[in-house]
Amino acid sequence: DGAVSSLPALSDCSTTFVFRLAAPMALRHLLAVAVTVLALDMAAAGGGSAALGVNYGQVADNLPSPQAAAVLLRALNATKVKLYDADARVLSAFAGSGVDFTVGLPDNMVPRLASDPSAAATWVRSNILPHLPATSITAVTVGNEVLTGSDATMLRSLLPAMQSLHAALAACNLTSRIAVTTAHSLAVLSSSFPPSSAAFRHDLLPYITPLLAFLAKTGSPFLVNAYPYFAYKADPGTVDLDYVLFEPSAAAVADSATGLRYGNMLHAQVDAVRAAICAADYGRAVEIRVSETGWPSQGDGDEAGATPQNAARYNGNLMRLVAQGKGTPAAPGEPLQVYVFALFNEDQKPGPASERHYGLFKPDGTPAYDVGVKAPTIKGLKGSGNGDGNGTGSGVGMVVGEGPAGADGFAVGPGGLYTISDATHKVRRWRWTESLAAMAAVLAMVSWS
């Protein structure tokens, strides 16, 4: 009557998974099916290529529902999503989707976690456990760009807060599944060019050195928010636009100390971080991921280069680069994990106009510009997107067009259209082979004769 019982929702750290073992032949058959399907899925996805990540920011009052966002992310083939909080609506909407989530613990909670160990356990119990295992959560970022802030309490609290959260996850046997890290701006570097000469700011070394030791010990990645756009905006007369937009025609920039040649600025920025980590004696023990990068499609009059055309070139070329699974010149064999910023234009972000125009999509679900990927057209998308009845709610009646003949590989309704609720059901079957793979791994550890 089946090999595995239904998995209970995690409500506390004592919850266990109970397996009902079937006959040996049934187990062998299920394992063979899981491995075969996983192999087919990996072949279709291109094997070891790094998956595309997207930042899902919500500093806006006009965004569509998380269910609609799921459809748009699927169109981008994005299988990794980064949140700036642990929004239960979003995590619940993606249950069963196979999408891997990085969730955020807000800055204002960092001092509390550092001073009160029980606060971390409470946060994990409230924000992580209710969504496992249905939604895949693979990392938590503790604060955002804390080390380049001016709050001394935050600087002192960052690592203790990370350690406290890691301990809370360890109490739930989750540290093998969920990494604890934090995101940094490039301002943690005292210099970044040439990449091989980069180093961390001297005043930050007392905080960064033990933080790197924590990341190395726990196997967690170093996250960097890297924006070549800022370099171009600051000096458009000197910085080569093709170089910052990943254009093949760009003249490569050489690092005279290493002989490495850089065809784009993002790779140079990442290798600068790599050199700084090596200078702090941690080197390749710590993986580097780009937790944010993007290009605005609109800006103020003094924001050079903020156009739809340049945004399309930057993000389109970046997506193709990620799909190829390429690493940086200093680490060519390590596919670079990148999270594009951002899924939507966010109308309530403060600062210059560019801050409100980093989205791949407008709040109505239409592309902000063409990045060369096939995106569905979502009609009737208007409202707050917070499920409060102001236009989106559950999304019932929202119509999605997937293109001719069901280009997404699923059957569609009359005229090639289906409602958002239908689309959500399809979204929840993304990468279902991951579930089979997990099942296969468990079964492989079970001895049977």
Coordinates of C-alpha atoms in Angstrom, one line a residue:
D1 CA 0.0 0.0 0.0
G2 CA 2.9 2.4 -0.8
A3 CA 6.4 2.8 0.3
V4 CA 6.3 6.1 2.2
S5 CA 3.7 7.4 4.6
S6 CA 2.5 11.0 4.3
L7 CA 5.0 13.4 5.8
P8 CA 3.8 15.4 8.7
A9 CA 4.2 19.2 8.8
L10 CA 7.1 20.2 11.0
S11 CA 5.7 21.9 14.1
D12 CA 8.7 21.5 16.5
C13 CA 12.2 20.1 16.5
S14 CA 11.1 16.7 17.8
T15 CA 9.0 15.9 14.7
T16 CA 10.3 12.9 12.8
F17 CA 9.6 11.4 9.4
V18 CA 8.0 8.0 9.5
F19 CA 8.5 5.6 6.6
R20 CA 6.4 2.6 6.0
L21 CA 8.6 0.0 4.2
A22 CA 7.0 -1.9 1.4
A23 CA 8.2 -5.1 -0.1
P24 CA 11.8 -5.3 -1.2
M25 CA 10.9 -5.5 -4.9
A26 CA 8.7 -2.5 -4.6
L27 CA 11.5 -0.5 -3.0
R28 CA 13.9 -1.4 -5.7
H29 CA 11.4 -0.5 -8.4
L30 CA 10.6 2.9 -6.8
L31 CA 14.3 3.6 -6.5
A32 CA 15.0 2.7 -10.1
V33 CA 12.1 5.0 -11.3
A34 CA 13.3 7.9 -9.2
V35 CA 16.9 7.7 -10.4
T36 CA 15.9 7.3 -14.0
V37 CA 13.5 10.3 -13.9
L38 CA 16.1 12.4 -12.1
A39 CA 18.7 11.5 -14.8
L40 CA 16.3 12.6 -17.5
D41 CA 15.5 15.8 -15.7
M42 CA 19.2 16.6 -15.3
A43 CA 19.9 16.0 -18.9
A44 CA 17.1 18.2 -19.9
A45 CA 18.3 21.0 -17.6
G46 CA 21.8 20.9 -18.9
G47 CA 23.5 19.0 -16.0
G48 CA 25.8 21.0 -13.8
S49 CA 24.9 24.5 -14.9
A50 CA 24.1 26.9 -12.2
A51 CA 20.4 27.6 -11.8
L52 CA 19.1 31.2 -12.2
G53 CA 18.1 32.9 -9.1
V54 CA 15.8 35.9 -8.8
N55 CA 15.3 38.4 -5.9
Y56 CA 11.6 38.7 -5.0
G57 CA 11.3 42.1 -3.4
Q58 CA 8.0 43.5 -2.2
V59 CA 8.5 47.1 -1.3
A60 CA 5.4 48.1 -3.2
D61 CA 1.6 48.4 -2.9
N62 CA 0.6 47.2 -6.3
L63 CA 2.2 43.7 -6.7
P64 CA 0.3 40.6 -7.9
S65 CA -0.3 37.6 -5.8
P66 CA 2.5 35.1 -5.1
Q67 CA 0.7 32.6 -7.2
A68 CA 1.0 35.0 -10.2
A69 CA 4.7 35.6 -9.4
A70 CA 5.2 31.8 -9.5
V71 CA 4.0 31.7 -13.1
L72 CA 6.4 34.5 -14.1
L73 CA 9.3 32.8 -12.3
R74 CA 8.6 29.6 -14.1
A75 CA 8.7 31.5 -17.5
L76 CA 12.2 32.6 -16.5
N77 CA 13.2 29.0 -15.6
A78 CA 14.2 30.4 -12.2
T79 CA 14.5 27.7 -9.7
K80 CA 16.0 29.8 -6.9
V81 CA 14.3 32.7 -5.2
K82 CA 15.6 35.1 -2.6
L83 CA 13.3 36.9 -0.2
Y84 CA 14.1 39.7 2.2
D85 CA 12.0 38.2 4.9
A86 CA 10.2 34.9 5.4
D87 CA 6.8 35.9 4.0
A88 CA 4.4 33.0 4.8
R89 CA 2.2 33.9 1.9
V90 CA 5.0 33.4 -0.6
L91 CA 6.5 30.3 1.0
S92 CA 3.0 28.7 1.1
A93 CA 2.3 29.6 -2.5
F94 CA 5.4 27.8 -3.6
A95 CA 4.8 24.6 -1.6
G96 CA 5.6 21.6 -3.8
S97 CA 7.1 23.8 -6.5
G98 CA 10.7 22.6 -6.2
V99 CA 11.9 26.1 -6.0
D100 CA 14.8 26.7 -3.5
F101 CA 14.3 29.7 -1.2
T102 CA 16.7 31.9 0.5
V103 CA 14.8 33.8 3.2
G104 CA 15.9 36.8 5.1
L105 CA 16.0 37.7 8.8
P106 CA 15.4 41.5 9.0
D107 CA 18.1 43.9 10.2
N108 CA 16.1 45.0 13.2
M109 CA 16.1 41.4 14.6
V110 CA 19.9 41.0 14.5
P111 CA 20.7 42.6 17.9
R112 CA 17.9 40.6 19.5
L113 CA 19.2 37.2 18.2
A114 CA 22.7 38.2 19.3
S115 CA 21.6 38.9 22.9
D116 CA 18.9 36.3 23.4
P117 CA 19.5 32.7 22.1
S118 CA 15.8 31.8 22.6
A119 CA 14.9 34.5 20.0
A120 CA 16.5 32.4 17.3
A121 CA 14.7 29.3 18.3
T122 CA 11.4 31.2 18.3
W123 CA 12.1 32.7 14.9
V124 CA 12.9 29.3 13.4
R125 CA 9.8 27.8 14.9
S126 CA 7.6 30.6 13.5
N127 CA 9.2 31.2 10.1
I128 CA 10.9 28.0 9.0
L129 CA 9.4 24.9 10.4
P130 CA 5.8 25.5 9.3
H131 CA 6.9 25.5 5.6
L132 CA 9.1 22.4 5.7
P133 CA 9.3 20.1 3.9
A134 CA 6.7 21.3 1.4
T135 CA 8.7 24.4 0.5
S136 CA 12.4 24.1 0.0
I137 CA 14.3 26.6 2.2
T138 CA 18.1 26.3 1.7
A139 CA 19.5 29.4 3.3
V140 CA 18.8 32.3 5.7
T141 CA 20.5 35.6 5.3
V142 CA 20.9 37.4 8.6
G143 CA 20.5 41.1 7.8
N144 CA 21.5 42.8 4.6
E145 CA 24.8 44.7 4.0
V146 CA 25.2 45.1 7.8
L147 CA 29.0 45.5 7.8
T148 CA 28.8 48.6 5.6
G149 CA 26.4 50.3 7.9
S150 CA 27.2 52.8 10.6
D151 CA 25.5 51.1 13.5
A152 CA 28.2 49.8 15.9
T153 CA 25.7 47.6 17.7
M154 CA 24.8 45.9 14.4
L155 CA 28.4 45.3 13.6
R156 CA 29.0 43.6 16.9
S157 CA 25.8 41.7 16.8
L158 CA 26.0 40.2 13.3
L159 CA 28.2 37.1 13.9
P160 CA 26.6 36.2 17.3
A161 CA 23.2 36.4 15.6
M162 CA 24.3 34.1 12.8
Q163 CA 25.8 31.7 15.4
S164 CA 22.6 31.8 17.4
L165 CA 20.5 31.0 14.3
H166 CA 22.8 28.2 13.3
A167 CA 22.4 26.7 16.7
A168 CA 18.7 26.9 16.5
L169 CA 18.7 25.1 13.2
A170 CA 21.1 22.5 14.5
A171 CA 18.6 21.8 17.3
C172 CA 16.2 20.9 14.6
N173 CA 18.7 18.9 12.6
L174 CA 18.4 21.3 9.7
T175 CA 22.0 22.6 9.3
S176 CA 22.7 20.1 6.5
R177 CA 19.8 21.6 4.6
I178 CA 19.7 25.3 5.5
A179 CA 22.8 27.5 5.5
V180 CA 23.2 30.6 7.6
T181 CA 24.9 33.6 5.9
T182 CA 24.6 37.3 5.3
A183 CA 24.9 39.6 2.2
H184 CA 27.5 42.2 1.7
S185 CA 28.0 45.2 -0.6
L186 CA 31.2 45.6 -2.5
A187 CA 32.0 48.5 -0.1
V188 CA 33.5 45.9 2.2
L189 CA 36.5 46.0 -0.1
S190 CA 39.2 48.7 0.3
S191 CA 40.0 48.2 -3.4
S192 CA 38.6 46.0 -6.2
F193 CA 40.9 46.5 -9.2
P194 CA 42.9 44.8 -10.3
P195 CA 41.0 41.8 -8.9
S196 CA 44.1 40.1 -7.6
S197 CA 45.0 43.1 -5.4
A198 CA 41.7 43.4 -3.7
A199 CA 41.4 43.3 0.1
F200 CA 38.8 43.9 2.8
R201 CA 38.7 47.2 4.5
H202 CA 41.1 47.3 7.4
D203 CA 38.4 48.6 9.8
L204 CA 36.1 45.7 9.0
L205 CA 38.7 42.9 9.4
P206 CA 37.8 42.4 13.1
Y207 CA 34.3 41.5 12.0
I208 CA 34.9 39.8 8.6
T209 CA 37.8 37.5 9.7
P210 CA 35.7 35.5 12.3
L211 CA 32.7 35.7 10.0
L212 CA 34.7 34.0 7.2
A213 CA 35.8 31.3 9.8
F214 CA 32.1 30.7 10.6
L215 CA 31.2 30.4 6.9
A216 CA 34.1 28.0 6.2
K217 CA 33.2 25.9 9.3
T218 CA 29.5 25.6 8.4
G219 CA 30.0 25.3 4.6
S220 CA 27.9 28.4 4.0
P221 CA 28.4 30.8 1.0
F222 CA 29.7 34.3 1.1
L223 CA 27.1 36.6 -0.5
V224 CA 27.9 39.8 -2.4
N225 CA 25.6 42.3 -3.9
A226 CA 27.5 43.4 -7.1
Y227 CA 26.2 46.1 -9.5
P228 CA 28.4 47.1 -12.4
Y229 CA 25.7 49.7 -13.1
F230 CA 26.9 51.8 -10.2
A231 CA 30.4 51.9 -11.7
Y232 CA 29.1 53.0 -15.1
K233 CA 26.7 55.6 -13.5
A234 CA 29.6 57.1 -11.6
D235 CA 31.8 57.5 -14.6
P236 CA 30.0 56.9 -17.9
G237 CA 32.7 58.7 -19.9
T238 CA 35.4 56.2 -18.8
V239 CA 33.7 52.9 -18.1
D240 CA 33.1 50.9 -21.3
L241 CA 29.3 50.2 -21.6
D242 CA 29.8 47.0 -23.5
Y243 CA 32.2 45.8 -20.8
V244 CA 29.6 46.2 -18.0
L245 CA 26.8 44.7 -20.2
F246 CA 28.6 41.4 -20.9
E247 CA 28.8 42.2 -24.6
P248 CA 31.2 39.9 -26.6
S249 CA 32.5 42.9 -28.4
A250 CA 33.9 44.5 -25.2
A251 CA 37.7 44.8 -24.9
A252 CA 38.9 42.4 -22.3
V253 CA 40.6 44.0 -19.2
A254 CA 43.8 42.2 -18.0
D255 CA 45.0 41.7 -14.5
S256 CA 48.7 42.1 -14.9
A257 CA 49.6 40.2 -11.7
T258 CA 47.8 37.0 -12.8
G259 CA 47.5 37.3 -16.5
L260 CA 43.8 36.7 -16.3
R261 CA 41.6 38.6 -18.8
Y262 CA 38.1 39.8 -17.9
G263 CA 35.5 40.2 -20.5
N264 CA 32.9 41.7 -18.1
M265 CA 33.0 43.7 -14.9
L266 CA 30.8 41.4 -12.8
H267 CA 33.4 38.6 -13.1
A268 CA 36.1 41.0 -12.1
Q269 CA 34.1 42.1 -9.1
V270 CA 33.5 38.5 -8.0
D271 CA 37.2 37.6 -8.3
A272 CA 38.1 40.7 -6.3
V273 CA 36.0 39.3 -3.5
R274 CA 37.7 36.0 -4.0
A275 CA 41.1 37.6 -3.7
A276 CA 40.1 39.4 -0.6
I277 CA 38.9 36.1 1.0
C278 CA 42.2 34.4 0.0
A279 CA 44.1 37.3 1.6
A280 CA 42.2 36.5 4.8
D281 CA 43.5 32.9 4.5
Y282 CA 40.1 31.2 3.8
G283 CA 40.4 31.0 0.0
R284 CA 38.3 28.4 -1.8
A285 CA 36.9 27.0 1.4
V286 CA 34.2 29.6 1.0
E287 CA 31.9 29.7 -2.0
I288 CA 31.0 33.1 -3.4
R289 CA 27.5 33.8 -4.7
V290 CA 26.2 37.0 -6.3
S291 CA 23.1 37.6 -4.1
E292 CA 22.1 40.7 -6.1
T293 CA 22.9 42.2 -9.5
G294 CA 20.8 44.0 -12.1
W295 CA 20.3 47.0 -14.2
P296 CA 17.5 49.7 -14.0
S297 CA 15.2 50.3 -17.0
Q298 CA 14.6 53.9 -16.0
G299 CA 16.2 56.6 -13.9
D300 CA 16.5 60.3 -13.1
G301 CA 18.2 62.6 -15.6
D302 CA 21.6 62.2 -14.0
E303 CA 21.5 58.4 -13.9
A304 CA 23.4 57.5 -17.1
G305 CA 22.6 54.3 -18.8
A306 CA 19.3 53.5 -17.0
T307 CA 17.3 52.5 -20.1
P308 CA 15.1 49.5 -21.1
Q309 CA 17.6 48.7 -23.8
N310 CA 20.6 48.5 -21.5
A311 CA 18.6 46.6 -18.8
A312 CA 17.6 44.1 -21.5
R313 CA 21.2 43.7 -22.6
Y314 CA 22.6 43.3 -19.1
N315 CA 20.0 40.8 -17.7
G316 CA 19.6 38.9 -21.0
N317 CA 23.3 38.4 -21.4
L318 CA 23.6 37.6 -17.7
M319 CA 20.9 34.9 -18.0
R320 CA 22.6 33.3 -21.0
L321 CA 26.0 33.4 -19.1
V322 CA 24.4 31.7 -16.1
A323 CA 22.8 29.1 -18.3
Q324 CA 26.2 28.1 -19.7
G325 CA 27.4 27.3 -16.3
K326 CA 30.5 29.3 -16.6
G327 CA 32.7 30.4 -13.7
T328 CA 34.9 33.5 -13.4
P329 CA 38.5 33.6 -14.8
A330 CA 39.9 32.8 -11.4
A331 CA 37.6 29.9 -10.9
P332 CA 36.4 28.7 -14.4
G333 CA 35.3 25.3 -13.2
E334 CA 32.9 26.6 -10.5
P335 CA 29.5 27.7 -12.0
L336 CA 28.7 31.1 -10.5
Q337 CA 25.3 31.3 -8.7
V338 CA 23.6 34.6 -9.4
Y339 CA 20.4 36.2 -8.2
V340 CA 19.0 38.8 -10.5
F341 CA 17.5 41.9 -8.9
A342 CA 14.6 42.0 -9.1
L343 CA 11.3 40.2 -10.1
F344 CA 9.1 43.3 -10.1
N345 CA 9.4 47.1 -10.2
E346 CA 8.8 48.2 -6.6
D347 CA 7.0 51.6 -6.4
Q348 CA 7.7 52.3 -2.8
K349 CA 11.4 52.0 -2.7
P350 CA 13.1 55.2 -1.6
G351 CA 16.0 57.0 -3.4
P352 CA 16.5 57.9 -7.1
A353 CA 14.1 56.7 -9.8
S354 CA 16.3 53.8 -10.7
E355 CA 15.6 52.2 -7.4
R356 CA 12.0 51.7 -8.5
H357 CA 12.8 50.3 -11.9
Y358 CA 15.0 47.2 -11.4
G359 CA 12.2 44.8 -12.1
L360 CA 12.1 42.2 -14.9
F361 CA 8.3 42.7 -14.8
K362 CA 6.0 45.5 -14.2
P363 CA 3.4 45.0 -11.4
D364 CA 0.7 44.1 -14.0
G365 CA 2.8 41.1 -15.0
T366 CA 4.0 42.4 -18.4
P367 CA 7.7 42.4 -19.1
A368 CA 9.5 45.6 -18.3
Y369 CA 11.6 44.9 -21.4
D370 CA 12.6 41.9 -23.6
V371 CA 15.4 39.8 -22.1
G372 CA 15.0 37.1 -24.8
V373 CA 13.0 34.6 -22.7
K374 CA 9.4 33.6 -23.4
A375 CA 7.1 35.0 -20.7
P376 CA 3.4 34.5 -20.2
T377 CA 1.0 37.4 -20.6
I378 CA -1.0 37.8 -17.4
K379 CA -4.1 39.8 -17.8
G380 CA -6.3 41.4 -15.2
L381 CA -3.5 41.8 -12.7
K382 CA -4.2 44.8 -10.6
G383 CA -4.3 45.3 -6.9
S384 CA -2.1 45.1 -3.8
G385 CA -1.3 41.5 -4.2
N386 CA -1.5 40.9 -0.4
G387 CA -4.7 38.8 -0.5
D388 CA -6.7 41.5 1.2
G389 CA -9.4 41.6 -1.5
N390 CA -8.0 44.7 -3.3
G391 CA -7.9 43.2 -6.7
T392 CA -5.8 40.0 -6.5
G393 CA -6.7 37.9 -3.6
S394 CA -6.4 34.2 -4.6
G395 CA -6.2 35.1 -8.2
V396 CA -9.3 33.3 -9.3
G397 CA -10.4 34.4 -12.8
M398 CA -7.0 35.8 -13.7
V399 CA -6.1 34.7 -17.2
V400 CA -2.7 33.6 -18.4
G401 CA -1.7 33.1 -22.0
E402 CA 1.2 30.7 -22.5
G403 CA 1.6 31.1 -26.3
P404 CA 0.6 28.8 -29.1
A405 CA -0.1 25.1 -28.4
G406 CA 0.8 25.2 -24.7
A407 CA 4.4 26.1 -25.1
D408 CA 5.1 25.3 -21.5
G409 CA 4.6 21.6 -22.1
F410 CA 1.3 21.3 -20.2
A411 CA -2.1 21.0 -21.6
V412 CA -4.0 24.3 -21.7
G413 CA -7.6 25.3 -21.9
P414 CA -9.6 26.5 -24.9
G415 CA -7.7 29.0 -27.0
G416 CA -4.4 28.3 -25.1
L417 CA -5.5 30.1 -21.9
Y418 CA -6.0 29.0 -18.4
T419 CA -6.8 30.7 -15.1
I420 CA -4.1 31.5 -12.6
S421 CA -5.4 28.8 -10.3
D422 CA -4.8 26.2 -13.0
A423 CA -1.4 27.7 -13.6
T424 CA -0.5 27.5 -10.0
H425 CA -1.4 23.8 -10.0
K426 CA 1.0 23.3 -12.9
V427 CA 3.7 25.4 -11.2
R428 CA 3.5 23.1 -8.2
R429 CA 4.7 20.2 -10.4
W430 CA 8.0 22.0 -11.3
R431 CA 11.0 19.8 -10.8
W432 CA 8.9 17.1 -9.1
T433 CA 11.9 14.8 -9.8
E434 CA 13.6 16.5 -6.8
S435 CA 11.1 15.0 -4.5
L436 CA 11.7 11.6 -6.1
A437 CA 15.4 12.1 -5.8
A438 CA 15.1 12.9 -2.1
M439 CA 12.9 9.8 -1.7
A440 CA 15.5 7.7 -3.6
A441 CA 18.3 9.0 -1.3
V442 CA 16.3 7.9 1.7
L443 CA 15.5 4.5 0.2
A444 CA 19.1 4.0 -0.8
M445 CA 20.1 4.2 2.9
V446 CA 17.5 1.6 3.9
S447 CA 19.0 -2.0 3.9
W448 CA 16.8 -4.7 2.4
S449 CA 17.6 -8.2 1.2

